Amino acid sequence: MAKIKKAFFCTNCGNESTKWIGRCPGCNEWNTYVEEIISKENSNPNQSTFKDFSVKTKPVKLTEVKQNDISRFYSDDPEFNRVLGGGIVPGSIVLIGGEPGIGKSTLLLQIALSLKDLKILYVSGEESVEQIKMRADRINVKNDSLYLYSETCTQTIFEQVKAIEPNLIIIDSVQTVYSQHILSASGSISQVRECAGEFQRLAKETNIPVILIGHINKEGEIAGPKLLEHIVDTVLQFEGDRNYTHRLLRTIKNRFGSALELGVYEMKSHGLQPVINPSDILLGNRDEALSGVAIASTMEGMRPLMIEVQALVANAVYGNPQRSSIGFDTRRLNMLLAILEKRGGFQLSNKDVFLNLAGGIKVSDPALDLAVLAAIISSYKDEEISNNTAFCAEVGLSGEIRAVSRIEQRIAEAEKLGFDKIFISRYNAKLPKNKFSIKIVEVGKISEIYGDLF
Ligand code: TYD
Ligand code: MG
């Protein structure tokens, strides 16, 4: 009788161990190990399942590698091409992660429908072909070379790949497929790792690009982040608040381009619409100035984004004042409040402070600091800041206003959107004279901004 082999895996990073351990030596997380059945005695998971049409590779000289080996496929969607660093690279393997219902299947079906010159195999382990057809009808684009396939066994999928010989394969999702070489259930760590490995070998040996859709676990990482990140060439993350219509597609890792790219979409009734001017939808209505609101000129990767920061400062009813923020790091908020108290002389220790970035997006750009301070001061004094003023600087622990990267691009975005004044750091590199018509106020300390603000 075949002997069953079991092992323990870390759910965070995929580390393997023969026994249970409390703390993972790979990622130092506690209590992440689970037991899984991995294989029968005589199966070899590294065996190639598509060896019939795999090409035997041998070492080649660098000078002999042909450039046209990397001619990309371009989709109709400029945002998708951008996050991939240009287009889909043949033989590459791309992972797209996101929460359920965010629009991953919609996005990839749209991409598949737009690539009319290519033969595409869209494999779904989650939906029947009829369900996919319904979605395609909603998107309302016709494509004769798109094959839909509802299947979950990787070996069966490879047989169809051999039969159809597609130019691109989409797997929806990597958590629903399983390999016969592994006994554990689909979605388990060993199964996900094995399937991703098999698709990677398929992509490399046949030069057919593979796009994997992955679900995000409760910590917001794709099935243990480090688990698949090193297997695939590109990792994209699809995110957004389901209560809003816009979605962000970020590059987390890219072997064929910059990892700082960002794509913006809006979910409409007929699919996802690329957004060329994201600041427009994030800023919303600017007719009336309100206290506690300040606009920041930030950068997400390589793209400038104007974001509305909203603060509310209120008397604390209970002993311990509350500090909470949505979309902004709470520790950074606490730090900025301490700076305001110590360097600005504001009495905040008996105040509740709430902070919110409008539009439900998360930003970690330090250039947001000055707008956060301005919004808090505005709410504290209950005096509004002109709605044509923007902010863009980092704040240091001693209350100094620090320079940020790509300042010209940030100022240009504020100017383009009709702002007439922007506060920046005095320590930025000298700006070219007469380049901007927007009034630029250079400040060095937080105390310098009050005079000009109200
Ligand atoms: P879906 O692509 O199924 O999400 P995922 O694959 O990430 O789980 O999309 C889910 C949501 O998108 C669903 O709630 C309906 C909405 N949607 C639209 O608003 N417009 C559309 O044209 C389509 C196809 C979906
Ligand atoms: Mg889906």
Coordinates of C-alpha atoms and ligand atoms in Angstrom, one line a residue:
M1 CA 0.0 0.0 0.0
A2 CA 1.3 3.4 -0.8
K3 CA 2.6 5.3 2.1
I4 CA 1.1 8.7 2.8
K5 CA 3.5 11.5 3.5
K6 CA 2.5 14.4 5.7
A7 CA 4.3 17.7 6.4
F8 CA 3.7 21.0 8.2
F9 CA 3.6 24.3 6.3
C10 CA 3.7 27.9 7.4
T11 CA 0.6 29.6 6.1
N12 CA 2.4 32.9 5.9
C13 CA 5.5 32.1 3.9
G14 CA 5.2 28.4 2.9
N15 CA 8.1 27.1 4.9
E16 CA 8.0 23.4 5.3
S17 CA 8.8 21.3 8.4
T18 CA 8.5 17.7 9.4
K19 CA 7.1 18.6 12.8
W20 CA 4.8 21.4 14.2
I21 CA 6.7 24.5 15.4
G22 CA 5.2 27.4 17.2
R23 CA 7.3 30.1 15.5
C24 CA 8.2 29.9 11.9
P25 CA 12.0 30.2 11.4
G26 CA 11.4 31.6 7.9
C27 CA 9.2 34.6 8.6
N28 CA 9.2 34.7 12.5
E29 CA 5.4 34.6 12.6
W30 CA 3.7 32.7 15.5
N31 CA 1.2 29.9 15.2
T32 CA 1.1 29.7 11.4
Y33 CA 1.9 26.0 10.9
V34 CA -0.7 23.6 9.6
E35 CA -0.5 19.9 8.7
E36 CA -1.0 18.7 5.1
I37 CA -0.9 15.5 3.3
I38 CA 1.5 16.0 0.5
S39 CA 2.1 12.9 -1.6
K40 CA 1.8 9.2 -2.2
E41 CA 5.1 7.3 -1.9
N42 CA 6.0 6.9 -5.6
S43 CA 4.7 10.1 -7.3
N44 CA 7.3 12.6 -8.4
P45 CA 5.9 16.1 -8.4
N46 CA 8.8 17.5 -10.3
Q47 CA 8.1 15.3 -13.3
S48 CA 7.1 17.3 -16.3
T49 CA 3.5 16.7 -17.3
F50 CA 3.7 18.4 -20.7
K51 CA 7.1 16.9 -21.7
D52 CA 5.7 15.8 -25.1
F53 CA 5.8 19.3 -26.4
S54 CA 8.5 20.7 -24.1
V55 CA 11.6 21.9 -25.8
K56 CA 14.9 20.6 -24.3
T57 CA 16.8 23.8 -23.3
K58 CA 20.5 24.1 -23.3
P59 CA 22.8 27.0 -22.3
V60 CA 23.2 29.8 -24.8
K61 CA 25.7 32.6 -25.1
L62 CA 24.4 36.0 -24.0
T63 CA 25.4 37.5 -27.4
E64 CA 23.4 34.8 -29.2
V65 CA 20.1 35.6 -27.4
K66 CA 17.7 37.2 -30.0
Q67 CA 16.0 40.4 -29.0
N68 CA 12.8 39.6 -30.7
D69 CA 12.4 36.8 -28.2
I70 CA 10.7 39.3 -25.9
S71 CA 8.1 40.9 -28.2
R72 CA 5.1 41.6 -25.9
F73 CA 1.4 41.2 -26.5
Y74 CA -0.5 44.5 -26.1
S75 CA -4.0 44.6 -24.8
D76 CA -6.5 47.4 -25.6
D77 CA -6.3 48.5 -21.9
P78 CA -3.6 51.1 -21.4
E79 CA -3.7 50.7 -17.6
F80 CA -3.1 46.9 -17.8
N81 CA -0.2 47.4 -20.2
R82 CA 1.2 50.0 -17.9
V83 CA 1.3 47.9 -14.8
L84 CA 2.9 45.0 -16.7
G85 CA 5.7 47.4 -17.8
G86 CA 4.5 47.5 -21.4
G87 CA 2.5 44.4 -22.2
I88 CA 2.3 40.7 -21.6
V89 CA 5.8 39.0 -22.0
P90 CA 5.7 35.6 -23.8
G91 CA 6.6 32.8 -21.4
S92 CA 6.0 35.0 -18.3
I93 CA 3.8 34.1 -15.4
V94 CA 1.7 36.8 -13.8
L95 CA -0.2 36.6 -10.5
I96 CA -3.1 38.9 -9.8
G97 CA -4.4 39.0 -6.3
G98 CA -7.4 40.7 -4.8
E99 CA -10.3 40.2 -2.4
P100 CA -13.4 38.3 -3.6
G101 CA -15.8 40.4 -5.6
I102 CA -13.3 43.2 -6.3
G103 CA -13.4 42.4 -10.1
K104 CA -10.5 40.1 -10.9
S105 CA -12.5 37.8 -13.2
T106 CA -14.1 40.8 -14.9
L107 CA -10.7 42.4 -15.5
L108 CA -9.1 39.3 -17.0
L109 CA -12.2 38.4 -19.1
Q110 CA -12.1 42.0 -20.5
I111 CA -8.3 41.6 -21.3
A112 CA -9.0 38.3 -22.9
L113 CA -11.8 39.7 -25.0
S114 CA -9.7 42.6 -26.1
L115 CA -6.8 40.4 -27.4
K116 CA -8.6 39.6 -30.7
D117 CA -5.5 38.3 -32.6
L118 CA -4.6 35.8 -30.0
K119 CA -5.9 32.4 -29.1
I120 CA -6.8 32.5 -25.4
L121 CA -7.7 29.7 -23.0
Y122 CA -9.7 31.0 -20.0
V123 CA -9.8 28.3 -17.4
S124 CA -12.3 28.8 -14.6
G125 CA -12.4 26.5 -11.6
E126 CA -15.0 28.8 -9.9
E127 CA -17.7 29.4 -12.5
S128 CA -19.4 27.4 -15.3
V129 CA -18.9 28.5 -18.9
E130 CA -22.5 29.8 -18.9
Q131 CA -21.7 32.1 -16.0
I132 CA -18.7 33.4 -17.8
K133 CA -20.7 33.9 -21.0
M134 CA -23.2 36.0 -19.0
R135 CA -20.4 38.2 -17.8
A136 CA -19.0 38.5 -21.3
D137 CA -22.4 39.6 -22.5
R138 CA -22.4 42.3 -19.9
I139 CA -19.0 43.5 -21.1
N140 CA -20.4 43.3 -24.7
V141 CA -17.2 42.6 -26.7
K142 CA -17.2 39.8 -29.2
N143 CA -14.1 37.6 -29.6
D144 CA -14.0 34.5 -31.7
S145 CA -10.7 33.2 -30.5
L146 CA -11.5 32.9 -26.8
Y147 CA -11.9 29.4 -25.4
L148 CA -13.7 29.0 -22.1
Y149 CA -12.9 25.9 -20.0
S150 CA -14.4 24.9 -16.7
E151 CA -11.8 22.5 -15.1
T152 CA -9.8 22.2 -12.0
C153 CA -7.2 19.4 -12.5
T154 CA -3.9 20.8 -13.8
Q155 CA -3.1 17.6 -15.8
T156 CA -6.4 17.8 -17.7
I157 CA -5.8 21.5 -18.3
F158 CA -2.4 20.7 -19.8
E159 CA -3.9 18.1 -22.2
Q160 CA -6.3 20.9 -23.5
V161 CA -3.3 23.3 -23.8
K162 CA -1.6 20.7 -26.0
A163 CA -4.8 20.3 -28.1
I164 CA -5.7 24.0 -28.5
E165 CA -2.2 25.5 -28.4
P166 CA -3.3 28.9 -27.1
N167 CA -1.2 32.1 -27.1
L168 CA -2.3 33.0 -23.5
I169 CA -3.7 31.0 -20.6
I170 CA -5.7 32.5 -17.8
I171 CA -6.3 30.5 -14.6
D172 CA -9.2 31.6 -12.4
S173 CA -8.1 30.9 -9.7
V174 CA -4.9 29.2 -8.5
Q175 CA -6.7 28.3 -5.3
T176 CA -9.3 26.2 -7.1
V177 CA -7.0 24.0 -9.3
Y178 CA -5.3 20.9 -8.0
S179 CA -2.5 18.6 -9.2
Q180 CA -2.8 14.8 -9.1
H181 CA 0.7 14.7 -7.7
I182 CA -0.4 16.1 -4.3
L183 CA -3.1 14.6 -2.1
S184 CA -4.1 17.6 -0.1
A185 CA -7.2 19.7 -0.9
S186 CA -7.1 22.5 -3.5
G187 CA -6.3 25.8 -1.9
S188 CA -3.9 24.3 0.6
I189 CA -0.4 25.6 0.7
S190 CA 1.3 22.5 -0.8
Q191 CA -1.4 22.3 -3.6
V192 CA -1.2 26.1 -4.5
R193 CA 2.6 25.9 -4.5
E194 CA 2.6 22.7 -6.7
C195 CA 0.1 24.1 -9.2
A196 CA 1.9 27.5 -9.5
G197 CA 5.1 25.5 -10.0
E198 CA 3.5 23.4 -12.8
F199 CA 2.2 26.5 -14.5
Q200 CA 5.5 28.1 -14.2
R201 CA 7.2 25.2 -15.9
L202 CA 4.5 25.2 -18.6
A203 CA 5.1 28.9 -19.3
K204 CA 8.9 28.6 -19.4
E205 CA 9.0 25.4 -21.5
T206 CA 6.3 26.4 -24.1
N207 CA 6.7 30.2 -24.0
I208 CA 2.9 30.6 -23.5
P209 CA 2.3 33.3 -20.9
V210 CA 0.1 32.3 -18.0
I211 CA -2.0 34.7 -15.8
L212 CA -3.0 33.3 -12.4
I213 CA -5.8 34.8 -10.3
G214 CA -5.2 34.5 -6.6
H215 CA -7.4 35.2 -3.6
I216 CA -6.2 37.2 -0.8
N217 CA -6.1 35.7 2.7
K218 CA -7.5 37.4 5.8
E219 CA -4.2 39.4 6.4
G220 CA -4.6 40.8 2.9
E221 CA -1.7 38.8 1.4
I222 CA -1.9 36.5 -1.6
A223 CA -2.0 32.9 -0.1
G224 CA 1.0 33.6 2.0
P225 CA 2.9 36.4 0.2
K226 CA 6.4 34.9 -0.1
L227 CA 4.9 31.5 -1.1
L228 CA 4.1 32.5 -4.7
E229 CA 6.1 35.7 -5.1
H230 CA 9.3 34.0 -6.0
I231 CA 7.7 31.5 -8.4
V232 CA 6.0 34.1 -10.6
D233 CA 7.5 36.9 -12.7
T234 CA 5.0 39.6 -11.9
V235 CA 2.7 40.2 -9.0
L236 CA -0.2 42.6 -9.3
Q237 CA -2.6 43.5 -6.6
F238 CA -6.2 44.6 -7.4
E239 CA -7.7 46.6 -4.6
G240 CA -10.3 49.1 -3.7
D241 CA -13.2 49.6 -1.4
R242 CA -16.3 47.7 -2.5
N243 CA -18.5 50.6 -1.4
Y244 CA -16.8 52.8 -4.0
T245 CA -16.6 52.2 -7.8
H246 CA -12.9 52.9 -8.3
R247 CA -10.2 50.1 -8.2
L248 CA -6.5 50.3 -8.1
L249 CA -4.2 47.8 -9.8
R250 CA -0.7 48.0 -8.3
T251 CA 2.5 46.3 -9.4
I252 CA 4.1 44.6 -6.4
K253 CA 6.9 42.8 -8.2
N254 CA 7.9 42.9 -11.9
R255 CA 10.8 41.2 -13.6
F256 CA 10.0 43.0 -16.8
G257 CA 9.4 46.5 -15.7
S258 CA 9.0 49.0 -12.9
A259 CA 7.4 47.8 -9.6
L260 CA 6.0 51.2 -9.0
E261 CA 3.3 51.3 -11.5
L262 CA -0.4 51.9 -10.8
G263 CA -3.5 51.4 -12.9
V264 CA -6.8 53.0 -12.0
Y265 CA -10.2 51.7 -13.0
E266 CA -13.8 52.5 -12.4
M267 CA -16.4 49.6 -12.1
K268 CA -19.3 50.4 -14.4
S269 CA -22.4 48.4 -15.4
H270 CA -20.6 47.1 -18.5
G271 CA -17.2 46.2 -17.0
L272 CA -14.1 48.1 -15.8
Q273 CA -13.3 51.4 -17.4
P274 CA -9.7 52.6 -17.3
V275 CA -9.4 56.0 -15.6
I276 CA -7.0 58.4 -17.3
N277 CA -7.3 61.2 -14.8
P278 CA -7.6 59.6 -11.3
S279 CA -7.4 62.8 -9.3
D280 CA -10.6 64.0 -10.8
I281 CA -12.7 61.1 -9.4
L282 CA -10.8 61.1 -6.0
L283 CA -11.3 64.8 -5.3
G284 CA -15.0 64.9 -6.0
N285 CA -16.8 68.1 -5.3
R286 CA -14.7 71.2 -4.3
D287 CA -17.3 73.9 -4.4
E288 CA -17.4 74.7 -0.7
A289 CA -14.5 75.0 1.8
L290 CA -15.0 73.0 5.0
S291 CA -13.0 73.0 8.2
G292 CA -11.0 69.9 8.7
V293 CA -10.3 69.3 5.0
A294 CA -6.9 69.6 3.3
I295 CA -5.8 68.4 -0.1
A296 CA -2.5 66.5 -0.5
S297 CA -0.6 66.1 -3.7
T298 CA 0.8 62.6 -3.4
M299 CA 2.5 60.0 -5.7
E300 CA 1.4 56.4 -6.0
G301 CA 4.3 54.8 -7.6
M302 CA 5.0 56.9 -10.7
R303 CA 1.5 58.6 -10.8
P304 CA 0.5 61.8 -9.1
L305 CA -2.8 61.7 -7.2
M306 CA -4.6 64.5 -5.4
I307 CA -6.3 63.2 -2.3
E308 CA -8.7 64.8 0.1
V309 CA -7.7 64.4 3.8
Q310 CA -10.5 64.8 6.3
A311 CA -9.8 65.3 10.1
L312 CA -12.1 65.7 13.0
V313 CA -10.8 67.0 16.4
A314 CA -13.3 66.8 19.2
N315 CA -13.2 66.9 23.0
A316 CA -12.6 63.5 24.5
V317 CA -15.5 62.3 26.6
Y318 CA -13.6 59.4 28.2
G319 CA -10.3 59.4 30.0
N320 CA -8.3 58.0 27.1
P321 CA -8.7 60.1 23.9
Q322 CA -9.3 58.1 20.8
R323 CA -7.1 58.3 17.7
S324 CA -8.3 56.5 14.6
S325 CA -7.6 56.7 10.9
I326 CA -8.9 55.2 7.7
G327 CA -6.4 54.9 4.8
F328 CA -3.5 56.4 6.8
D329 CA -1.1 54.7 9.2
T330 CA -2.4 55.3 12.8
R331 CA 1.1 55.2 14.3
R332 CA 2.1 58.0 11.9
L333 CA -1.0 59.9 12.9
N334 CA 0.0 59.6 16.6
M335 CA 3.5 60.8 15.7
L336 CA 2.2 63.9 13.9
L337 CA -0.1 64.7 16.8
A338 CA 2.9 64.5 19.2
I339 CA 4.8 66.8 16.9
L340 CA 1.9 69.3 16.8
E341 CA 1.7 69.2 20.6
K342 CA 5.4 69.6 21.3
R343 CA 6.5 71.8 18.4
G344 CA 3.3 73.7 17.6
G345 CA 1.9 74.2 21.1
F346 CA -1.5 72.7 20.4
Q347 CA -3.3 71.1 23.3
L348 CA -4.4 67.7 21.8
S349 CA -3.9 65.4 24.7
N350 CA -7.6 65.7 25.7
K351 CA -9.0 65.5 22.2
D352 CA -10.3 62.7 20.1
V353 CA -8.8 62.8 16.6
F354 CA -10.3 61.0 13.6
L355 CA -8.7 61.0 10.2
N356 CA -10.0 59.7 6.8
L357 CA -8.7 59.7 3.3
A358 CA -11.7 60.3 1.0
G359 CA -12.4 57.7 -1.6
G360 CA -11.6 54.7 0.5
I361 CA -8.0 54.3 -0.7
K362 CA -4.9 53.6 1.3
V363 CA -1.8 55.7 0.8
S364 CA 1.6 55.4 2.4
D365 CA 3.4 58.4 0.7
P366 CA 5.1 60.5 3.4
A367 CA 4.3 63.6 1.4
L368 CA 0.8 63.3 2.9
D369 CA 2.1 64.5 6.3
L370 CA 1.7 68.2 5.8
A371 CA -1.9 67.9 4.5
V372 CA -2.7 65.7 7.6
L373 CA -1.3 68.4 9.9
A374 CA -3.2 71.1 8.1
A375 CA -6.5 69.2 8.2
I376 CA -6.0 68.6 12.0
I377 CA -5.2 72.3 12.7
S378 CA -8.1 73.4 10.6
S379 CA -10.5 71.2 12.5
Y380 CA -9.0 72.1 15.8
K381 CA -9.5 75.8 15.1
D382 CA -12.7 75.2 13.2
E383 CA -11.5 77.4 10.4
E384 CA -11.6 76.3 6.8
I385 CA -8.6 76.2 4.5
S386 CA -9.2 77.6 1.0
N387 CA -10.3 74.8 -1.3
N388 CA -7.8 75.9 -3.9
T389 CA -4.8 75.2 -1.6
A390 CA -2.8 71.9 -1.8
F391 CA 0.0 70.5 0.5
C392 CA 2.9 68.3 -0.3
A393 CA 5.7 67.7 2.2
E394 CA 6.9 65.2 4.9
V395 CA 7.1 66.3 8.5
G396 CA 10.1 65.4 10.7
L397 CA 10.2 64.7 14.4
S398 CA 11.5 68.2 15.3
G399 CA 8.7 69.9 13.4
E400 CA 10.8 70.5 10.3
I401 CA 9.1 70.4 6.9
R402 CA 11.1 68.0 4.7
A403 CA 11.6 67.6 1.0
V404 CA 9.9 64.9 -1.0
S405 CA 10.7 63.2 -4.3
R406 CA 9.4 64.2 -7.7
I407 CA 8.2 67.6 -6.5
E408 CA 7.8 69.1 -9.9
Q409 CA 5.4 66.3 -11.0
R410 CA 3.3 66.9 -7.8
I411 CA 3.2 70.7 -8.3
A412 CA 2.2 70.2 -12.0
E413 CA -0.7 67.9 -11.0
A414 CA -2.0 70.5 -8.5
E415 CA -1.7 73.2 -11.2
K416 CA -3.4 71.1 -13.8
L417 CA -6.4 70.5 -11.4
G418 CA -6.9 74.3 -10.9
F419 CA -5.3 74.8 -7.4
D420 CA -3.8 78.2 -7.0
K421 CA -1.5 77.7 -4.0
I422 CA 0.7 74.8 -2.8
F423 CA 2.7 74.4 0.4
I424 CA 6.0 72.6 -0.1
S425 CA 9.3 72.3 1.8
R426 CA 12.0 74.9 1.6
Y427 CA 14.5 72.1 1.3
N428 CA 13.4 70.8 -2.1
A429 CA 15.9 71.3 -4.9
K430 CA 15.6 74.7 -6.6
L431 CA 12.6 74.8 -8.9
P432 CA 13.0 76.3 -12.4
K433 CA 11.8 79.9 -12.5
N434 CA 8.5 80.8 -14.2
K435 CA 7.7 77.1 -14.9
F436 CA 4.6 77.1 -12.7
S437 CA 1.9 79.7 -12.5
I438 CA 0.5 78.2 -9.2
K439 CA 1.7 80.1 -6.1
I440 CA 4.4 78.0 -4.4
V441 CA 4.8 78.6 -0.6
E442 CA 8.0 77.2 0.7
V443 CA 8.0 76.5 4.5
G444 CA 10.7 75.1 6.8
K445 CA 8.9 74.7 10.1
I446 CA 5.3 73.9 11.1
S447 CA 4.9 77.2 12.9
E448 CA 5.5 79.0 9.5
I449 CA 2.3 77.6 7.9
Y450 CA -0.3 79.1 10.3
G451 CA 0.2 82.7 9.1
D452 CA -0.4 81.8 5.5
L453 CA -3.3 79.4 6.1
F454 CA -6.1 81.2 7.7
Ligands
TYD1 P1 -15.8 39.6 -10.2 O1 -15.0 39.9 -11.4 O2 -16.7 38.4 -10.2 O3 -14.9 39.6 -8.9 P2 -13.8 38.6 -8.4 O4 -13.4 37.7 -9.6 O5 -12.6 39.5 -8.0 O6 -14.4 37.9 -7.3 O7 -16.7 41.0 -10.1 C1 -17.5 41.2 -9.0 C2 -18.3 42.4 -9.0 O8 -18.3 43.2 -10.1 C3 -19.8 42.0 -8.9 O9 -20.2 42.4 -7.6 C4 -20.5 42.6 -10.0 C5 -19.6 43.7 -10.4 N1 -19.7 44.0 -11.9 C6 -20.1 45.2 -12.3 O10 -20.3 46.1 -11.5 N2 -20.1 45.5 -13.7 C7 -19.8 44.5 -14.6 O11 -19.9 44.8 -15.8 C8 -19.4 43.2 -14.1 C9 -19.1 42.1 -15.1 C10 -19.3 43.0 -12.8
MG2 MG -13.8 35.7 -9.7

